[in-house]
Short mmCIF file of C-alpha atoms in Angstrom, two decimals:
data_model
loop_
_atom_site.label_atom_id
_atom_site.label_comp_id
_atom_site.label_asym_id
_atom_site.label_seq_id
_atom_site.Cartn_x
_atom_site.Cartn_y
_atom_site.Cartn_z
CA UNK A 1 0.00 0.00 0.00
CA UNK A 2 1.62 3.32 -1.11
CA UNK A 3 1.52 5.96 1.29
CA UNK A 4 -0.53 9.20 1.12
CA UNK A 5 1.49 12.25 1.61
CA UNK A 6 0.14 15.77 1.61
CA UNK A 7 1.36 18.26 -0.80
CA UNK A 8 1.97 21.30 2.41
CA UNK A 9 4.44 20.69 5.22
CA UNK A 10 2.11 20.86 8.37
CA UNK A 11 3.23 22.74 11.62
CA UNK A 12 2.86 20.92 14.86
CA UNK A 13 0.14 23.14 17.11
CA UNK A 14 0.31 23.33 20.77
CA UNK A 15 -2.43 25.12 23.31
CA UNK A 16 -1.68 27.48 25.53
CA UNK A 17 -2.30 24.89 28.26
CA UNK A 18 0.27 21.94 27.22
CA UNK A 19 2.96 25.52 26.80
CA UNK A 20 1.92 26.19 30.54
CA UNK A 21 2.65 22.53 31.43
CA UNK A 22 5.74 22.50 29.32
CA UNK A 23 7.41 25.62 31.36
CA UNK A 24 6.34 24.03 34.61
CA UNK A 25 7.77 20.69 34.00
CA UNK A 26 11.24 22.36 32.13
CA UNK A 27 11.41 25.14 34.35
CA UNK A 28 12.63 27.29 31.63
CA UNK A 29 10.82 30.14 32.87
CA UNK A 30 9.88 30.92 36.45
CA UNK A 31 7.45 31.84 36.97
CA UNK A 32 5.48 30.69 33.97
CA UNK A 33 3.52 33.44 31.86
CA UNK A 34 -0.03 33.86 32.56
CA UNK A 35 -2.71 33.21 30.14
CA UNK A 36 -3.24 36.73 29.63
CA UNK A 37 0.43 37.32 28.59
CA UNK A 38 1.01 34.30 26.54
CA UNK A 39 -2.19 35.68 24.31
CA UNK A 40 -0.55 38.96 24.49
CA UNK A 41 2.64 37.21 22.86
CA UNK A 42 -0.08 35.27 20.40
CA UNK A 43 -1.06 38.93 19.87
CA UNK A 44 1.78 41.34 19.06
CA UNK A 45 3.40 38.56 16.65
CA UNK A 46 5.83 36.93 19.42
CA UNK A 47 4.44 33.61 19.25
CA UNK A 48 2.96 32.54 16.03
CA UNK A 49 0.00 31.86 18.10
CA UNK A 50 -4.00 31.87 16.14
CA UNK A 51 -7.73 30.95 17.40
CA UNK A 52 -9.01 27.60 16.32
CA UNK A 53 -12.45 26.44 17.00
CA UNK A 54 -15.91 27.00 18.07
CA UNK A 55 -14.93 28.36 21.18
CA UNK A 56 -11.62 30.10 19.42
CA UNK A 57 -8.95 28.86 21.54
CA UNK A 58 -5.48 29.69 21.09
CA UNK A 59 -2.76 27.40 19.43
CA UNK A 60 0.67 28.28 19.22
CA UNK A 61 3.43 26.68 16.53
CA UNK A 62 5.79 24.15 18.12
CA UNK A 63 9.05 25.75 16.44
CA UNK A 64 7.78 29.75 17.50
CA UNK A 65 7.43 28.44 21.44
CA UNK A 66 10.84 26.66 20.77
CA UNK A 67 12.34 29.67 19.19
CA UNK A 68 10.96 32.15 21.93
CA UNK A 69 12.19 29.38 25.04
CA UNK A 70 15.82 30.18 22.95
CA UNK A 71 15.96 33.50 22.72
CA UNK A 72 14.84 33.85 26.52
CA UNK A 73 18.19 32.03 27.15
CA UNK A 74 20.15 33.33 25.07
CA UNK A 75 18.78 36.72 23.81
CA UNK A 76 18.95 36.02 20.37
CA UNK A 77 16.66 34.78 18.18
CA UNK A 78 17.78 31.57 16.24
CA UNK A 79 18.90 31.95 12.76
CA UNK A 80 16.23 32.59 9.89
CA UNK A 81 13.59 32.97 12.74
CA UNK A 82 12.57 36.78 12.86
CA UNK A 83 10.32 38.17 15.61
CA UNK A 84 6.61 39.44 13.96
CA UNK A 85 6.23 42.83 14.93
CA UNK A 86 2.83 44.23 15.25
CA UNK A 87 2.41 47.15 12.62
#
């Protein structure tokens, strides 16, 4: 059987809860973001964050989270990642 594969590379999505859990388990940031400021991030173009859904909840790109965790660390953003700035 041949294997389907889709014609568009698809992002892995995380929600603002499993980031939450993620920076309480890792530590990486203490102490972890509200809800209100991770949106806020979603928001001004510092996650690559967008509302799914009925009830329009957030989601957030795997690689932005990972890229944002990295610059927090090191205070630069990872090469060919640019921050989104809100116009």
């Amino acid at each position: 059987m041949q294997q389907l594969r889709l014609p568009l590379q698809i992002e892995p999505l995380m929600s603002l809860a499993e980031i939450e859990r993620l920076l309480v388990k890792t530590r990486a940031i203490s102490p972890v973001p509200c809800r209100h400021t991770l949106i806020a991030y979603c928001e001004d173009g510092t996650l690559d964050g967008r509302q799914l859904g009925r009830k329009r909840t957030w989601y957030v790109t795997e690689k932005s989270v990972v890229s944002w965790l990295v610059y927090l660390q090191t205070g630069k953003w990872p090469e060919g990642i640019k921050l989104i700035t809100a116009a």
